[in-house]
Coordinates of C-alpha atoms in Angstrom, one line a residue:
X1 CA -4.4 20.0 30.8
X2 CA -2.1 23.0 31.0
X3 CA 0.7 24.2 28.6
X4 CA 3.9 25.8 29.8
X5 CA 5.9 28.3 27.7
X6 CA 8.5 25.5 27.2
X7 CA 6.0 23.4 25.3
X8 CA 5.6 20.8 27.9
X9 CA 2.2 19.3 28.5
X10 CA 1.5 19.1 32.3
X11 CA -0.9 16.3 33.1
X12 CA -2.4 16.8 36.6
X13 CA -3.6 14.0 39.0
X14 CA -7.0 14.4 37.4
X15 CA -5.8 13.1 34.0
X16 CA -7.0 9.6 33.1
X17 CA -5.0 7.1 31.1
X18 CA -7.3 7.6 28.1
X19 CA -6.8 11.3 28.2
X20 CA -3.0 10.8 28.2
X21 CA -3.3 8.8 25.0
X22 CA -5.6 11.1 23.2
X23 CA -3.7 14.2 24.2
X24 CA -0.5 12.6 23.0
X25 CA -2.1 11.8 19.6
X26 CA -3.1 15.4 19.4
X27 CA 0.4 16.6 20.3
X28 CA 1.7 14.2 17.6
X29 CA -0.5 16.1 15.2
X30 CA -2.6 13.0 14.4
X31 CA -5.8 14.5 13.0
X32 CA -7.9 11.3 12.9
X33 CA -8.9 8.2 14.7
X34 CA -10.4 5.4 12.7
X35 CA -12.1 2.6 14.6
X36 CA -15.1 0.6 15.8
X37 CA -16.7 0.7 19.2
X38 CA -16.7 -2.2 21.7
X39 CA -16.9 -2.5 25.5
X40 CA -13.2 -2.7 26.0
X41 CA -12.4 0.5 24.2
X42 CA -15.2 2.8 25.4
X43 CA -12.8 4.6 27.8
X44 CA -10.7 5.7 25.1
X45 CA -13.7 6.8 23.1
X46 CA -15.0 8.9 26.0
X47 CA -11.7 10.8 26.0
X48 CA -11.9 11.3 22.2
X49 CA -15.4 12.7 22.6
X50 CA -14.1 15.6 24.8
X51 CA -11.4 16.3 22.3
X52 CA -13.4 16.0 19.0
X53 CA -12.7 19.6 18.1
X54 CA -8.8 18.6 17.8
X55 CA -9.0 15.0 16.7
X56 CA -11.8 13.7 14.6
X57 CA -13.1 10.1 14.8
X58 CA -14.2 8.1 11.8
X59 CA -16.4 5.1 12.9
X60 CA -16.5 2.2 10.5
X61 CA -18.5 -1.0 10.2
X62 CA -15.6 -3.5 10.1
X63 CA -12.3 -3.2 12.0
X64 CA -10.3 -4.1 8.9
X65 CA -11.8 -1.0 7.2
X66 CA -10.2 1.1 10.0
X67 CA -6.9 -0.4 9.5
X68 CA -7.0 -0.1 5.7
X69 CA -8.2 3.6 6.0
X70 CA -5.3 4.4 8.4
X71 CA -2.9 2.7 6.1
X72 CA -4.0 4.7 3.1
X73 CA -4.1 7.9 5.0
X74 CA -0.4 7.5 5.8
X75 CA 0.5 6.7 2.2
X76 CA -1.2 9.8 1.0
X77 CA 0.0 12.3 3.7
X78 CA 3.1 10.6 5.3
X79 CA 1.4 11.4 8.7
X80 CA 0.5 8.4 10.8
X81 CA -2.9 8.2 12.5
X82 CA -4.4 5.8 15.0
X83 CA -7.0 3.1 15.1
X84 CA -9.0 1.8 18.1
X85 CA -10.6 -1.5 18.5
X86 CA -12.1 -3.5 21.4
X87 CA -10.8 -6.7 23.0
X88 CA -11.4 -10.1 21.6
X89 CA -12.8 -10.4 18.1
X90 CA -12.8 -6.6 17.5
X91 CA -9.1 -6.5 17.7
X92 CA -8.4 -9.9 16.1
X93 CA -10.3 -8.6 13.1
X94 CA -7.8 -5.7 12.5
X95 CA -4.8 -7.9 12.3
X96 CA -5.1 -8.5 8.6
X97 CA -5.1 -4.8 7.9
X98 CA -2.2 -4.1 10.3
X99 CA -0.2 -7.0 8.6
X100 CA -0.9 -5.4 5.3
X101 CA 0.7 -2.1 6.5
X102 CA 3.8 -4.0 7.9
X103 CA 4.4 -5.6 4.5
X104 CA 4.1 -2.3 2.7
X105 CA 6.0 -0.1 5.3
X106 CA 3.0 2.0 6.1
X107 CA 2.8 3.5 9.6
X108 CA -0.2 3.4 11.9
X109 CA -0.7 3.1 15.7
X110 CA -3.2 0.3 16.5
X111 CA -4.7 0.9 19.9
X112 CA -6.5 -2.2 21.3
X113 CA -8.6 -2.4 24.4
X114 CA -8.2 -5.4 26.8
X115 CA -9.8 -6.8 29.9
X116 CA -9.1 -5.1 33.2
X117 CA -5.9 -6.2 34.9
X118 CA -8.0 -7.2 38.0
X119 CA -9.5 -9.9 35.8
X120 CA -6.2 -11.2 34.3
X121 CA -6.0 -15.1 34.4
X122 CA -9.7 -15.4 35.6
X123 CA -11.0 -16.3 32.1
X124 CA -13.4 -13.4 31.8
X125 CA -15.4 -12.4 28.7
X126 CA -13.0 -12.2 25.7
X127 CA -9.8 -12.7 27.5
X128 CA -7.2 -14.2 25.1
X129 CA -5.4 -16.0 27.8
X130 CA -5.1 -19.8 27.1
X131 CA -1.4 -19.6 27.1
X132 CA -0.7 -16.3 29.0
X133 CA -2.7 -13.6 30.6
X134 CA -4.6 -11.2 28.3
X135 CA -2.1 -12.1 25.7
X136 CA -3.1 -9.9 22.7
X137 CA 0.5 -8.6 22.6
X138 CA 1.9 -11.9 21.5
X139 CA -1.0 -12.2 19.0
X140 CA 0.1 -9.0 17.3
X141 CA 3.9 -9.3 17.4
X142 CA 4.2 -10.9 13.9
X143 CA 2.3 -8.0 12.3
X144 CA 3.9 -4.9 13.9
X145 CA 7.3 -3.3 14.4
X146 CA 6.7 -3.4 18.2
X147 CA 3.8 -4.4 20.5
X148 CA 3.4 -2.5 23.8
X149 CA 1.2 -3.2 26.7
X150 CA 0.5 -0.7 29.4
X151 CA -0.4 -2.4 32.8
X152 CA -0.4 1.1 34.5
X153 CA -1.5 4.6 33.5
X154 CA 1.8 6.1 34.7
X155 CA 3.6 4.2 32.0
X156 CA 1.6 5.7 29.2
X157 CA 3.6 8.9 28.6
X158 CA 6.7 6.8 27.9
X159 CA 5.0 4.2 26.0
X160 CA 3.3 6.7 23.7
X161 CA 6.5 8.5 23.0
X162 CA 8.3 5.3 22.2
X163 CA 5.4 3.9 20.1
X164 CA 5.2 7.0 18.0
X165 CA 8.9 7.1 17.5
X166 CA 9.0 3.6 16.4
X167 CA 6.3 4.3 13.8
X168 CA 8.5 6.4 11.6
X169 CA 12.1 5.6 12.6
X170 CA 13.9 3.5 9.9
X171 CA 11.5 1.6 7.8
X172 CA 8.1 2.9 8.6
X173 CA 5.5 0.5 9.9
X174 CA 2.6 -0.2 12.2
X175 CA 3.0 -0.2 16.1
X176 CA 0.6 -1.8 18.6
X177 CA -0.5 -0.4 22.0
X178 CA -2.6 -2.7 24.1
X179 CA -4.4 -1.1 27.1
X180 CA -6.4 -2.9 29.8
X181 CA -9.7 -1.3 30.5
X182 CA -8.9 -0.1 34.0
X183 CA -5.8 1.7 32.7
X184 CA -8.0 4.0 30.6
X185 CA -9.7 5.0 33.7
X186 CA -6.9 5.2 36.2
X187 CA -5.5 8.7 37.0
X188 CA -1.9 9.7 37.2
X189 CA 0.2 12.8 37.7
X190 CA 2.7 11.6 35.2
X191 CA 3.9 14.3 32.7
X192 CA 3.9 14.1 28.9
X193 CA 6.8 15.6 26.9
X194 CA 5.8 17.6 23.9
X195 CA 6.9 15.4 20.9
X196 CA 8.2 18.6 19.1
X197 CA 10.6 19.2 21.9
X198 CA 11.5 15.5 22.5
X199 CA 12.3 14.7 18.8
X200 CA 13.1 18.2 17.5
X201 CA 16.6 17.4 16.5
X202 CA 16.1 13.8 15.2
X203 CA 16.5 13.0 11.5
X204 CA 16.0 9.3 10.7
X205 CA 17.3 9.4 7.1
X206 CA 20.5 7.7 6.8
X207 CA 23.2 8.6 4.2
X208 CA 25.6 6.3 2.4
X209 CA 29.4 6.5 3.1
X210 CA 31.1 8.8 0.6
X211 CA 33.3 6.0 -0.7
X212 CA 30.2 3.9 -1.5
X213 CA 28.6 6.6 -3.3
X214 CA 31.7 7.2 -5.4
X215 CA 32.0 3.5 -6.1
X216 CA 28.4 3.3 -7.2
X217 CA 28.9 6.3 -9.5
X218 CA 32.0 4.7 -11.0
X219 CA 30.1 1.4 -11.7
X220 CA 27.3 3.3 -13.4
X221 CA 29.4 5.5 -15.6
X222 CA 31.5 2.5 -16.7
X223 CA 28.3 0.6 -17.7
X224 CA 27.3 0.2 -21.3
X225 CA 23.7 -0.6 -20.4
X226 CA 22.9 0.7 -16.9
X227 CA 19.5 0.6 -15.3
X228 CA 17.9 2.0 -12.2
X229 CA 15.3 -0.3 -10.5
X230 CA 13.1 1.7 -8.2
X231 CA 11.3 -0.3 -5.6
X232 CA 8.6 0.5 -3.0
X233 CA 11.2 2.1 -0.8
X234 CA 11.4 5.0 -3.3
X235 CA 7.8 5.7 -2.7
X236 CA 7.9 5.4 1.1
X237 CA 11.0 7.6 1.0
X238 CA 9.4 10.1 -1.3
X239 CA 12.3 9.8 -3.7
X240 CA 10.5 10.5 -6.9
X241 CA 12.0 13.9 -7.6
X242 CA 15.5 12.9 -6.6
X243 CA 15.2 9.8 -8.8
X244 CA 14.1 11.8 -11.8
X245 CA 17.0 14.3 -11.4
X246 CA 19.6 11.5 -11.2
X247 CA 18.1 9.5 -14.1
X248 CA 18.2 12.5 -16.4
X249 CA 21.7 13.7 -15.2
X250 CA 23.3 10.3 -15.9
X251 CA 21.0 9.4 -18.9
X252 CA 19.9 6.1 -17.2
X253 CA 16.5 4.5 -17.8
X254 CA 14.3 3.5 -14.9
X255 CA 12.2 0.4 -14.3
X256 CA 10.2 -0.1 -11.2
X257 CA 9.1 -3.1 -9.2
X258 CA 5.3 -3.6 -9.1
X259 CA 5.2 -1.9 -5.7
X260 CA 7.4 1.0 -7.0
X261 CA 4.8 1.8 -9.6
X262 CA 3.8 5.4 -9.4
X263 CA 7.2 6.8 -8.3
X264 CA 7.6 8.3 -11.8
X265 CA 5.2 9.6 -14.4
X266 CA 4.6 6.8 -16.9
X267 CA 5.0 9.4 -19.7
X268 CA 8.6 10.1 -18.7
X269 CA 10.7 9.0 -21.6
X270 CA 13.3 7.3 -19.4
X271 CA 10.6 5.3 -17.5
X272 CA 10.2 1.7 -18.6
X273 CA 7.5 0.5 -16.3
X274 CA 7.2 -2.3 -13.8
X275 CA 9.0 -5.6 -13.8
X276 CA 8.1 -9.2 -12.8
X277 CA 5.0 -11.2 -12.9
X278 CA 2.6 -8.3 -13.6
X279 CA 5.2 -6.0 -15.2
X280 CA 5.5 -5.1 -18.9
X281 CA 7.9 -6.0 -21.6
X282 CA 10.2 -2.8 -21.4
X283 CA 10.9 -3.1 -17.7
X284 CA 11.5 -7.0 -17.8
X285 CA 13.5 -6.8 -21.0
X286 CA 15.8 -4.0 -19.7
X287 CA 16.2 -5.7 -16.3
X288 CA 17.6 -8.8 -17.8
X289 CA 19.5 -7.0 -20.4
X290 CA 21.4 -4.4 -18.3
X291 CA 25.0 -4.9 -17.3
X292 CA 24.8 -2.8 -14.1
X293 CA 21.6 -2.3 -12.0
X294 CA 21.2 0.3 -9.3
X295 CA 18.4 -1.2 -7.2
X296 CA 16.9 1.1 -4.7
X297 CA 14.3 0.3 -2.1
X298 CA 13.4 -3.3 -3.2
X299 CA 13.8 -6.7 -1.4
X300 CA 13.8 -8.5 -4.8
X301 CA 10.8 -10.5 -3.9
X302 CA 9.3 -13.3 -6.1
X303 CA 6.6 -11.1 -7.7
X304 CA 8.9 -8.5 -9.0
X305 CA 11.6 -11.0 -10.1
X306 CA 9.5 -13.7 -11.8
X307 CA 10.3 -15.9 -8.9
X308 CA 14.0 -15.4 -9.4
X309 CA 13.9 -17.4 -12.6
X310 CA 17.1 -16.9 -14.6
X311 CA 16.7 -14.9 -17.7
X312 CA 13.0 -13.9 -17.3
X313 CA 13.3 -10.7 -15.4
X314 CA 16.9 -10.8 -14.1
X315 CA 20.2 -12.4 -15.4
X316 CA 23.1 -13.7 -13.5
X317 CA 25.6 -11.6 -15.4
X318 CA 24.2 -8.3 -14.0
X319 CA 26.3 -6.4 -11.5
X320 CA 23.9 -5.1 -8.8
X321 CA 24.3 -2.0 -6.6
X322 CA 21.6 -2.6 -3.9
X323 CA 20.5 0.4 -1.7
X324 CA 17.9 0.0 1.1
X325 CA 17.1 1.5 4.4
X326 CA 16.6 -2.0 5.8
X327 CA 19.9 -4.0 6.2
X328 CA 18.0 -7.3 6.1
X329 CA 17.1 -6.6 2.4
X330 CA 20.8 -6.3 1.3
X331 CA 22.2 -9.4 -0.5
X332 CA 19.1 -11.3 0.6
X333 CA 18.1 -12.9 -2.8
X334 CA 20.8 -11.8 -5.2
X335 CA 24.5 -11.5 -5.2
X336 CA 25.4 -8.0 -4.7
X337 CA 28.3 -6.1 -6.1
X338 CA 27.8 -3.2 -3.7
X339 CA 25.4 -3.1 -0.8
X340 CA 24.5 0.3 0.8
X341 CA 22.4 1.0 3.8
X342 CA 20.8 4.4 3.0
X343 CA 17.5 6.4 2.6
X344 CA 16.4 6.4 -1.1
X345 CA 16.0 10.1 -1.6
X346 CA 19.3 10.9 0.4
X347 CA 21.2 8.5 -1.7
X348 CA 20.0 9.7 -5.0
X349 CA 20.9 13.3 -3.9
X350 CA 24.4 12.1 -2.8
X351 CA 24.8 10.4 -6.2
X352 CA 23.8 13.6 -8.0
X353 CA 26.2 15.6 -6.0
X354 CA 29.1 13.2 -6.7
X355 CA 28.2 13.4 -10.4
X356 CA 28.3 17.2 -10.5
X357 CA 31.8 17.1 -9.1
X358 CA 33.1 15.2 -12.2
X359 CA 33.9 17.0 -15.4
X360 CA 33.4 14.0 -17.7
X361 CA 29.8 12.8 -17.1
X362 CA 28.4 12.5 -20.6
X363 CA 24.8 10.9 -20.6
X364 CA 24.8 11.1 -24.4
X365 CA 27.2 8.2 -24.4
X366 CA 24.3 5.9 -23.6
X367 CA 22.2 7.1 -26.6
X368 CA 22.2 3.7 -28.2
X369 CA 21.0 2.0 -25.0
X370 CA 18.2 4.6 -24.6
X371 CA 17.2 4.2 -28.3
X372 CA 17.0 0.5 -27.6
X373 CA 14.9 0.8 -24.5
X374 CA 12.7 3.3 -26.4
X375 CA 12.0 0.8 -29.1
X376 CA 10.9 -1.7 -26.4
X377 CA 8.5 0.9 -25.1
X378 CA 7.0 1.5 -28.5
X379 CA 6.7 -2.2 -29.2
X380 CA 4.9 -2.8 -26.0
X381 CA 2.5 0.2 -26.5
X382 CA 1.5 -1.1 -30.0
X383 CA 0.9 -4.5 -28.6
X384 CA -1.5 -3.1 -25.9
X385 CA -3.4 -0.8 -28.1
X386 CA -6.0 -3.3 -29.7
X387 CA -7.2 -4.2 -26.1
X388 CA -7.6 -0.6 -25.1
X389 CA -9.8 0.1 -28.2
X390 CA -11.8 -3.1 -27.9
X391 CA -15.6 -2.7 -28.2
X392 CA -16.6 -6.2 -27.2
X393 CA -19.1 -7.0 -24.4
X394 CA -18.5 -7.8 -21.6
X395 CA -15.8 -5.1 -21.4
X396 CA -12.3 -5.9 -22.2
X397 CA -10.0 -5.4 -19.2
X398 CA -7.6 -3.2 -21.1
X399 CA -10.5 -1.0 -22.3
X400 CA -11.6 -0.6 -18.7
X401 CA -8.2 0.7 -17.5
X402 CA -7.9 2.9 -20.6
X403 CA -11.2 4.5 -20.1
X404 CA -10.7 5.1 -16.4
X405 CA -7.4 6.7 -17.2
X406 CA -9.0 9.0 -19.9
X407 CA -11.4 10.4 -17.4
X408 CA -9.7 10.4 -14.0
X409 CA -8.1 13.8 -13.1
X410 CA -4.3 13.8 -13.2
X411 CA -4.2 14.4 -9.4
X412 CA -6.7 11.8 -8.5
X413 CA -5.8 9.1 -5.9
X414 CA -6.3 5.8 -7.4
X415 CA -6.3 2.6 -5.4
X416 CA -6.3 -1.0 -6.7
X417 CA -7.6 -3.8 -4.7
X418 CA -6.4 -7.4 -5.1
X419 CA -7.8 -9.7 -7.9
X420 CA -7.5 -10.2 -11.6
X421 CA -7.9 -6.4 -12.0
X422 CA -4.7 -5.8 -10.0
X423 CA -2.6 -7.5 -12.6
X424 CA -4.1 -5.3 -15.4
X425 CA -3.7 -2.2 -13.3
X426 CA -0.1 -2.8 -12.4
X427 CA 0.7 -3.5 -16.0
X428 CA -1.3 -0.8 -17.8
X429 CA -2.4 2.0 -15.4
X430 CA -0.7 5.2 -16.5
X431 CA 0.6 6.5 -13.2
X432 CA 1.0 10.2 -13.2
X433 CA 2.1 12.1 -10.0
X434 CA 4.2 10.4 -7.3
X435 CA 2.5 8.4 -4.7
X436 CA -1.0 8.6 -6.1
X437 CA -1.3 4.9 -7.1
X438 CA -2.0 2.9 -4.0
X439 CA -1.9 -1.0 -3.8
X440 CA -1.4 -3.8 -1.5
X441 CA 1.8 -5.2 -2.6
X442 CA 3.6 -7.5 -0.1
X443 CA 0.6 -8.9 1.6
X444 CA -1.9 -8.7 -1.4
X445 CA -4.8 -8.2 1.0
X446 CA -8.3 -8.2 -0.5
X447 CA -10.2 -5.1 0.9
X448 CA -7.2 -2.6 1.0
X449 CA -8.6 -0.8 -2.0
X450 CA -12.1 -0.9 -0.8
X451 CA -11.5 0.3 2.7
X452 CA -8.3 2.3 1.9
X453 CA -10.4 4.6 -0.2
X454 CA -12.0 6.0 2.9
X455 CA -8.7 6.9 4.4
X456 CA -7.4 8.3 1.1
X457 CA -10.4 10.6 0.7
X458 CA -10.2 11.8 4.3
X459 CA -6.5 12.4 3.7
X460 CA -7.1 14.3 0.4
X461 CA -10.5 16.0 0.7
X462 CA -9.8 18.2 -2.4
X463 CA -8.9 15.3 -4.6
X464 CA -11.0 12.7 -6.3
X465 CA -10.5 9.2 -5.0
X466 CA -11.2 6.2 -7.4
X467 CA -10.9 2.6 -6.1
X468 CA -10.7 -0.1 -8.8
X469 CA -11.9 -3.2 -6.9
X470 CA -12.9 -6.9 -7.7
X471 CA -16.4 -8.2 -7.1
X472 CA -14.9 -10.6 -4.5
X473 CA -13.1 -7.9 -2.5
X474 CA -16.1 -5.6 -2.7
X475 CA -18.5 -8.2 -1.3
X476 CA -16.1 -8.8 1.5
X477 CA -15.8 -5.2 2.6
X478 CA -18.9 -3.4 1.1
X479 CA -19.7 -1.7 4.4
X480 CA -17.1 0.9 3.4
X481 CA -19.7 2.4 1.1
X482 CA -22.0 3.0 4.1
X483 CA -19.2 4.7 5.9
X484 CA -18.7 7.0 2.8
X485 CA -22.4 7.9 2.8
X486 CA -22.4 8.7 6.6
X487 CA -19.3 10.9 6.3
X488 CA -20.2 12.3 2.8
X489 CA -17.0 11.1 1.2
X490 CA -17.3 11.3 -2.6
X491 CA -15.4 8.0 -3.3
X492 CA -15.9 6.3 -6.5
X493 CA -15.6 2.5 -6.4
X494 CA -15.3 0.8 -9.8
X495 CA -16.2 -2.8 -9.4
X496 CA -14.4 -5.1 -11.8
X497 CA -17.3 -7.6 -12.0
X498 CA -16.2 -10.9 -13.5
X499 CA -18.3 -13.2 -11.2
X500 CA -15.5 -14.8 -9.3
X501 CA -11.9 -14.9 -7.9
X502 CA -10.7 -15.0 -11.4
X503 CA -7.1 -14.3 -10.5
X504 CA -7.0 -17.7 -8.7
X505 CA -9.0 -19.3 -11.5
X506 CA -6.3 -18.2 -13.9
X507 CA -3.7 -19.6 -11.5
X508 CA -5.5 -23.0 -11.5
X509 CA -5.5 -23.1 -15.2
X510 CA -1.9 -22.1 -15.5
X511 CA -0.7 -24.6 -12.9
X512 CA -3.1 -27.6 -13.4
X513 CA -4.7 -27.2 -16.7
X514 CA -7.4 -25.3 -18.6
X515 CA -10.2 -27.6 -17.2
X516 CA -9.2 -27.4 -13.6
X517 CA -11.2 -24.5 -12.4
X518 CA -12.8 -25.2 -8.9
X519 CA -14.5 -23.1 -6.4
X520 CA -13.2 -19.9 -7.8
X521 CA -16.3 -18.6 -9.8
X522 CA -19.5 -17.5 -8.2
X523 CA -22.2 -19.8 -9.3
X524 CA -25.8 -20.7 -8.7
X525 CA -25.4 -24.2 -7.5
X526 CA -29.2 -24.9 -8.1
X527 CA -29.1 -23.9 -11.8
X528 CA -26.4 -26.1 -13.3
X529 CA -23.7 -23.9 -11.9
X530 CA -24.7 -20.8 -13.9
X531 CA -22.5 -17.8 -13.1
X532 CA -24.0 -15.7 -10.4
X533 CA -23.4 -12.0 -9.6
X534 CA -24.4 -9.7 -6.8
X535 CA -26.0 -6.5 -8.1
X536 CA -23.4 -4.1 -6.6
X537 CA -25.3 -1.0 -8.0
X538 CA -28.4 -2.0 -6.1
X539 CA -26.3 -2.8 -3.1
X540 CA -24.9 0.7 -3.2
X541 CA -28.3 2.2 -3.5
X542 CA -29.5 0.3 -0.5
X543 CA -26.7 2.0 1.5
X544 CA -27.6 5.4 0.4
X545 CA -24.9 5.8 -2.4
X546 CA -25.4 6.1 -6.2
X547 CA -25.2 2.8 -7.9
X548 CA -24.8 2.2 -11.7
X549 CA -24.5 -0.9 -13.8
X550 CA -22.2 -0.6 -16.8
X551 CA -22.5 -3.3 -19.4
X552 CA -21.4 -1.6 -22.6
X553 CA -17.9 -0.3 -23.5
X554 CA -19.3 3.0 -24.8
X555 CA -21.0 3.8 -21.5
X556 CA -18.0 3.5 -19.0
X557 CA -16.3 6.8 -19.7
X558 CA -19.5 8.8 -19.5
X559 CA -20.9 7.1 -16.4
X560 CA -17.4 7.7 -14.7
X561 CA -17.6 11.4 -15.6
X562 CA -21.1 11.6 -14.1
X563 CA -19.9 9.9 -11.0
X564 CA -17.1 12.3 -10.5
X565 CA -19.5 15.3 -11.2
X566 CA -22.0 14.0 -8.6
X567 CA -19.9 14.8 -5.6
X568 CA -21.0 11.9 -3.4
X569 CA -20.2 8.2 -3.1
X570 CA -20.8 6.1 -6.2
X571 CA -20.4 2.5 -7.1
X572 CA -20.0 1.5 -10.8
X573 CA -20.8 -2.2 -11.4
X574 CA -18.7 -2.9 -14.5
X575 CA -19.3 -6.2 -16.2
X576 CA -15.8 -7.3 -17.3
X577 CA -14.7 -10.2 -19.6
X578 CA -13.1 -12.8 -17.4
X579 CA -11.4 -14.6 -20.2
X580 CA -9.7 -11.8 -22.2
X581 CA -6.0 -12.9 -22.5
X582 CA -3.3 -10.5 -21.1
X583 CA 0.1 -10.2 -22.6
X584 CA 2.6 -11.3 -20.0
X585 CA 6.3 -10.5 -19.9
X586 CA 7.1 -12.0 -16.5
X587 CA 6.3 -15.2 -14.7
X588 CA 5.5 -16.6 -11.2
X589 CA 6.4 -20.1 -9.9
X590 CA 5.1 -21.9 -6.9
X591 CA 7.7 -24.7 -6.2
X592 CA 7.6 -27.5 -7.2
X593 CA 5.3 -26.0 -9.9
X594 CA 6.8 -23.9 -12.7
X595 CA 4.3 -21.4 -13.9
X596 CA 3.7 -20.4 -17.5
X597 CA 6.5 -18.5 -19.2
X598 CA 5.9 -15.1 -20.7
X599 CA 3.6 -14.8 -23.6
X600 CA 5.1 -11.7 -25.0
X601 CA 8.9 -11.8 -25.6

């Protein structure tokens, strides 16, 4: 490979397809490849070997871990990276993680190997071809923004350029590139344009029309009880600072959707916390009590709206200004007074600029509304305090969250996996700096927190990474601990061990009755169904990490401090009370079943 003064990468006739791919990843400043070997992808791996001084490879033990790691890496850095998997089951296994990234607008490039084109339609080993030849492209289409297949090496420069553009243009998301084995090996004299030259003048952020900005400002200034609802799009759009400025300038409180959690510091006096099923009282109460809502970066999904139940999270009388970068989200689930297609941070800055131009913006006019929302905050805080101070054994969930929060560094990256613990974390985790609370929202994929911790630690080597994970999710994806040991990543996994899929157990009880638990607890079927638990501390030790069982409330904070001081991977097996009641301020229905209404109102 040679480099001209104009920044153009000249690929000579000696360049193989695999070299074109890896060289383009390097040109895109992708510093890592996450993946798992297989016979269909060894050509790409061979090219990565020769370039390991410019792009590092992290080899995992489960393809889903590669996808989760790449997903979390993007959320922390806003820089996409790539994954590699082999044909057949290797790539089928990554689909879950790729789908998780699509739901949550997280960008990664999934490169899959396929059988040689010379063997298409012959039914060779691992050809997915019952309906169409080597058809992994169709298999991936529901889970990505775009799925490409490269039947010839000379197509790769164009496909790589298009794929990497698609990753970040508009709503970010995963892109798939499928490469037959022979294409990795074929040589071409095709040339590769340097991405810095090709996209140097492109800005994908879209601004709102000036008239729409002014109309939105007029509606907010005329409101008696305005509210800003910040969704996940505010996180993906890095809009936290702009949101904080406009909230203070106009004196408007802010609630977030569950996926928007972490866009503002929970200690901000204008922050009311999350809404919906796992939200708190202040956010839900303000959402249904406001007269004008500026909703930015949300699709108004069922979890954040209490399944659109009237008067629980939202009320029909609210006038909604809906801003999103995705036109499909606008006016999708609620009638909209004003719908605006715009990037979150850009829109907040536009709104602030319009406000500065007015002589009569008086945020103190809403002092009564802010006093009311402040009382709701205080009421909710007082209601949660007894759980946070609870000394019972097994540990009370609120105590677990509070003790982790007391010890974790302010700039720690904290991931929550999916399970009962996720509801407690969304509701009660005190998010601090923007974008440091990572969760699987739209897909709710078990394993994201377990495997995503690998990518988060690689992305932020100077920060501590803590993953709060359920015992069910940890058992599914425990191989991530071995990867952390191999790469000396000081991740701390806190296993919320309540012997089962307790979030689903709770749903069974809520939908069908208190005695309708079935197949959701881990039980020894030979001993009268007694509860059973894997020893996660011992499992961690077997893989070379440090493992500690925590059974007393007084021990958790100290053991977590010791884990953070150790500087290596640690698993804390924390025995948690599965039956501790949680205050609920939202709801969740599954038609035709209406779920329980809020317990705290």
